[in-house]
Short mmCIF file of C-alpha atoms in Angstrom, two decimals:
data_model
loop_
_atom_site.label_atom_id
_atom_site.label_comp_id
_atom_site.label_asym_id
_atom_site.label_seq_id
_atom_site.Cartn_x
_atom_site.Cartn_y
_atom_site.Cartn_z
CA UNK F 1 131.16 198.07 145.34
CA UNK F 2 128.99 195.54 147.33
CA UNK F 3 125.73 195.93 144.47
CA UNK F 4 128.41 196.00 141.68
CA UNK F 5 129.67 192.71 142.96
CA UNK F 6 125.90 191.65 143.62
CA UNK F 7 125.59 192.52 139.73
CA UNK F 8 128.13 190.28 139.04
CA UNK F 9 127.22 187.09 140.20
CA UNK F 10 123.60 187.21 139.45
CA UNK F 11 124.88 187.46 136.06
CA UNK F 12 127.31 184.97 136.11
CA UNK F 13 124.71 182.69 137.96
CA UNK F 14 121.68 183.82 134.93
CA UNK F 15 124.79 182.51 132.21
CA UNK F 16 125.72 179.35 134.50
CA UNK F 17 122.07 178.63 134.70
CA UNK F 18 121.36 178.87 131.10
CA UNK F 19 124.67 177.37 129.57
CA UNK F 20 125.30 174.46 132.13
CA UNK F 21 121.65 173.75 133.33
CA UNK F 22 123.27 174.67 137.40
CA UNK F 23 121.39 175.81 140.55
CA UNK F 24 122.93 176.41 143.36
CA UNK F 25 121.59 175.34 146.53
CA UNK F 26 120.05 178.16 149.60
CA UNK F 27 122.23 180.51 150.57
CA UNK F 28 125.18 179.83 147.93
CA UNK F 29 124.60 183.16 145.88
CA UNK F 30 124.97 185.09 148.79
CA UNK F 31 127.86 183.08 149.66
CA UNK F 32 129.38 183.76 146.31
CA UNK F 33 128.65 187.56 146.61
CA UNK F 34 130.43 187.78 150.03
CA UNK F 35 133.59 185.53 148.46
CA UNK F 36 133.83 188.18 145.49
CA UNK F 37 133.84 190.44 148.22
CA UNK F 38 136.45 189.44 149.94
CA UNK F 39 138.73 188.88 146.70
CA UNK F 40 137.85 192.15 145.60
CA UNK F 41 138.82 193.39 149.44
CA UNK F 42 141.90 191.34 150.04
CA UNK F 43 143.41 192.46 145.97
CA UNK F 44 143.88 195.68 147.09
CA UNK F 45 147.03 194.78 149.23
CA UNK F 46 147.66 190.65 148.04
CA UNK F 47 147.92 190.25 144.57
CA UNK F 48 145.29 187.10 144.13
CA UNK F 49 143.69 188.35 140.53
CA UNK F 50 145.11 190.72 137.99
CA UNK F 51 141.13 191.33 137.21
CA UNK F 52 139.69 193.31 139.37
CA UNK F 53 136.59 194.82 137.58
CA UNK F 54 133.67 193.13 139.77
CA UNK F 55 131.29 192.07 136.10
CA UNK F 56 135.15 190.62 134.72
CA UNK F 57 135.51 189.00 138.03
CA UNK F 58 131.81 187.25 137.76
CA UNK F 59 132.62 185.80 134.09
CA UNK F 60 135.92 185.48 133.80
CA UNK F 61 136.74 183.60 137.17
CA UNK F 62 133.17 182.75 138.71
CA UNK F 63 131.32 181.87 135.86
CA UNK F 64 134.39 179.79 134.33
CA UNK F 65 134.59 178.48 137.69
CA UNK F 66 131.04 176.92 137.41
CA UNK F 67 131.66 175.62 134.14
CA UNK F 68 133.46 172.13 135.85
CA UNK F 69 130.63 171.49 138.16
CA UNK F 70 128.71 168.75 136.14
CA UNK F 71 132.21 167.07 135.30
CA UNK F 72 132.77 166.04 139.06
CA UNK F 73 131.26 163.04 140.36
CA UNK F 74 129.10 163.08 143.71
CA UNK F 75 130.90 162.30 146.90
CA UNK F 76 134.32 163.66 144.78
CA UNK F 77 136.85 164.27 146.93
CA UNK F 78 138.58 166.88 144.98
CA UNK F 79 142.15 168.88 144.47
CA UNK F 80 142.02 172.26 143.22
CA UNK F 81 145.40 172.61 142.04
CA UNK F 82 147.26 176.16 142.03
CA UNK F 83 144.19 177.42 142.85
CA UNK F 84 144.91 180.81 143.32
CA UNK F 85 142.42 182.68 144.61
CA UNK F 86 140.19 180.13 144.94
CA UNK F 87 139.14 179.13 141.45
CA UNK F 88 137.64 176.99 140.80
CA UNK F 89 137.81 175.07 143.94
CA UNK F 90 135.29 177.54 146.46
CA UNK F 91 132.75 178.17 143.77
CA UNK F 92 132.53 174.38 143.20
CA UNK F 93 132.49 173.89 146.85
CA UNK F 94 129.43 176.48 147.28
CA UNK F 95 127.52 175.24 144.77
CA UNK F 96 128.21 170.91 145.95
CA UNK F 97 127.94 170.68 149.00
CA UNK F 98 128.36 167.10 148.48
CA UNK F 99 132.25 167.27 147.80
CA UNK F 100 135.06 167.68 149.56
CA UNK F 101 137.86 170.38 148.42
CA UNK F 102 141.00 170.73 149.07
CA UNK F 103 142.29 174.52 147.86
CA UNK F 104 146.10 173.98 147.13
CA UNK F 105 148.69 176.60 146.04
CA UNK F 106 152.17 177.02 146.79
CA UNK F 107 151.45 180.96 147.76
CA UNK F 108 151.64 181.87 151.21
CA UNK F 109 149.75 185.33 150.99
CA UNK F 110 146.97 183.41 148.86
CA UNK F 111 146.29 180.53 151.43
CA UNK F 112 146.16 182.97 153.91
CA UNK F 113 143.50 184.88 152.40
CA UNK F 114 141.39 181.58 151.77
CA UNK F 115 141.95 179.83 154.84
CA UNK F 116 140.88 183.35 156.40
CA UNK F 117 137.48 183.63 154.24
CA UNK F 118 136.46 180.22 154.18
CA UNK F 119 136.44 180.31 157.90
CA UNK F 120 134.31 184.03 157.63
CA UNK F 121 131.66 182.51 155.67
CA UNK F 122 131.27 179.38 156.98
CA UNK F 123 132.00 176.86 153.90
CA UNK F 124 132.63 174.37 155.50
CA UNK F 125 133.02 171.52 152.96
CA UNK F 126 136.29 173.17 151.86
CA UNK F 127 140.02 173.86 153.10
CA UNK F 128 143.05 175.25 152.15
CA UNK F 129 146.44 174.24 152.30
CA UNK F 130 149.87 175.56 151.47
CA UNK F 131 151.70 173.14 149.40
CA UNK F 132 154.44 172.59 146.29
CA UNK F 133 153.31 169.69 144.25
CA UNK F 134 156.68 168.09 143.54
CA UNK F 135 155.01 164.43 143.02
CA UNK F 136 155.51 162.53 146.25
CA UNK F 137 151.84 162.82 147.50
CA UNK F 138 153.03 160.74 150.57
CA UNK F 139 155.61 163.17 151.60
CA UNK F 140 153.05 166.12 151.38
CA UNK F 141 150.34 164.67 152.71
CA UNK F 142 148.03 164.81 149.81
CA UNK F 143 145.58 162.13 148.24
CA UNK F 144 144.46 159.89 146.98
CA UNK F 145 142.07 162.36 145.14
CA UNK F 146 139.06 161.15 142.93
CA UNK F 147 139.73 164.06 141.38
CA UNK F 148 142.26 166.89 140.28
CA UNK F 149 141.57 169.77 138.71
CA UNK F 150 144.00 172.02 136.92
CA UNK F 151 142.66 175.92 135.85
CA UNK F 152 146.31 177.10 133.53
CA UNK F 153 148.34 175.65 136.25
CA UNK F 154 151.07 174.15 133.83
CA UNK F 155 151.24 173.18 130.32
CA UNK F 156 148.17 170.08 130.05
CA UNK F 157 150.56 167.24 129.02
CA UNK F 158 152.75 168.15 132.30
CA UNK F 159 149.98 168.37 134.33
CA UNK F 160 148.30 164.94 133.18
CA UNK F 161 151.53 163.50 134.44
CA UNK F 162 151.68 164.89 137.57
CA UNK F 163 147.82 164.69 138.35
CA UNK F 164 147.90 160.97 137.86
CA UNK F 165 150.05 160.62 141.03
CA UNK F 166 147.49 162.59 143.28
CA UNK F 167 144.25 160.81 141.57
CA UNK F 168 143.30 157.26 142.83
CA UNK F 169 142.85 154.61 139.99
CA UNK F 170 139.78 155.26 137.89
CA UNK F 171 139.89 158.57 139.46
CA UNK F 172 139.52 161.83 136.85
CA UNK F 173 141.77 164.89 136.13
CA UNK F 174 140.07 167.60 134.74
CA UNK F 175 142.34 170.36 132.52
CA UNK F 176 140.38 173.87 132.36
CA UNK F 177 142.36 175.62 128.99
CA UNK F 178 142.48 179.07 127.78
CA UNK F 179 142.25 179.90 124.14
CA UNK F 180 145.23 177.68 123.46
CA UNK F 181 144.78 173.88 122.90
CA UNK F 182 148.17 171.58 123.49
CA UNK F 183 149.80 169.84 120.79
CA UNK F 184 147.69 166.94 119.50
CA UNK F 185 150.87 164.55 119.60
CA UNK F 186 152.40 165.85 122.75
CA UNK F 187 149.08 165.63 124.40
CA UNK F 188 148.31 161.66 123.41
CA UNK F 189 151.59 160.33 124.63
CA UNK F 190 151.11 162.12 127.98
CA UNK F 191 147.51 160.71 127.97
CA UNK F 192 148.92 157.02 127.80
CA UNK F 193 146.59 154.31 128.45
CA UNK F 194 144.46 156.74 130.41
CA UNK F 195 140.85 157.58 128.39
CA UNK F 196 140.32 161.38 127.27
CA UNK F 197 135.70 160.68 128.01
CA UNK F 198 135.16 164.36 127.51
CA UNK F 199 136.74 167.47 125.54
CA UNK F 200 134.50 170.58 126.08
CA UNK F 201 134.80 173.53 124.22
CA UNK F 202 132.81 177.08 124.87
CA UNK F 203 132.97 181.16 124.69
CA UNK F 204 131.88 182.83 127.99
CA UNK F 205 129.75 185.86 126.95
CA UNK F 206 132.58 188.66 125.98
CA UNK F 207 134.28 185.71 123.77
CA UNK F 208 137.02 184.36 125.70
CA UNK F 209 137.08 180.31 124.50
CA UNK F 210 137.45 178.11 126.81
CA UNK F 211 137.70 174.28 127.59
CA UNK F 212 137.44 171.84 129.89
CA UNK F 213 139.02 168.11 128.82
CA UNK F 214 138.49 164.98 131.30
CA UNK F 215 140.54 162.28 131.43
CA UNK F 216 139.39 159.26 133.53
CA UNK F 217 142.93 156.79 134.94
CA UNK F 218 142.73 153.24 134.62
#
């Protein structure tokens, strides 16, 4: 499995390359290979991906994952919300050293398994925590982010509204989308005053569209 999942990032990393102009810095694409590792490891007995081919794994979760990077401003400190198994908070974390990224997800079994491998490998610029976003940041101990990112956590109006209580004024929350875009009039009353500077579509390599819209708080 190890060279399969070798395979797999050094494709995902050729297509991140090429589509989002990315390098990683020393040591992150062996980093990456022992994370995929890990997932791959861990998903036999804690369900953390329903995908578990290693070359769906690479595009479908890593190279996604890698899409956000040049969205995030330097120094970010950064909530991956209902991250999962760690997408796309530890690739973004691997590849910016610069941030700081909080892995949040309301999974016991899932936090476990991060908490476990980021400690394995060493990424240090990244932690997990297990938490229930219910919108009372104080209560749980979260924020203020300059960012919060969202990969299908909820619907993107409901998440705008409860990202803009974790995100410090003038802050950004990013919404990573599927195939499915949210209702044009739903989504502009949920934006509010707020500014919508980016709306990024693309198709990762077997066709899958994706997006990635940024919305910066006044």
């Amino acid at each position: 499995m190890h060279a399969t999942v070798e395979k797999a990032v050094e494709d995902a990393l050729a297509e991140a390359s090429k589509r989002f102009g990315l390098a990683l810095p020393a040591g992150g694409e062996a980093t990456l290979v022992r994370f995929l590792g890990e997932l791959l490891r861990w998903n036999r007995s804690v369900n953390l991906t329903s995908i578990e081919e290693p070359a769906a794994v690479g595009e479908l979760h890593l190279l996604d994952s890698l899409a956000v990077v040049k969205h995030v401003p330097q120094g970010a400190r950064v909530a991956d919300v209902g991250t999962g198994g760690g997408f796309p908070g530890v690739p973004l974390a691997v590849a910016r050293p610069d941030l700081r990224v909080e892995l949040l997800d309301r999974t016991e079994k899932k936090i476990l398994f991060l908490k476990t491998t980021l400690a394995r490998l060493g990424i240090g610029n990244a932690q997990a925590r297990h938490v229930r976003l219910e919108g009372r940041p104080a209560a749980e101990g979260l924020g203020p982010y300059d960012v919060a990112i969202s990969r299908a956590f909820t619907a993107p109006a409901e998440w705008i509204r409860l990202a803009r209580q974790y995100v410090r004024p003038g802050g950004r929350v990013i919404t990573m989308l599927g195939a499915d875009r949210p209702d044009p009039a739903v989504w502009s009353e949920a934006l509010g005053d707020d500014e919508l500077i980016g709306a990024h579509d693309y198709t990762l390599p077997s066709g899958a569209r994706r997006g990635i819209w940024v919305v910066q708080l006044r």
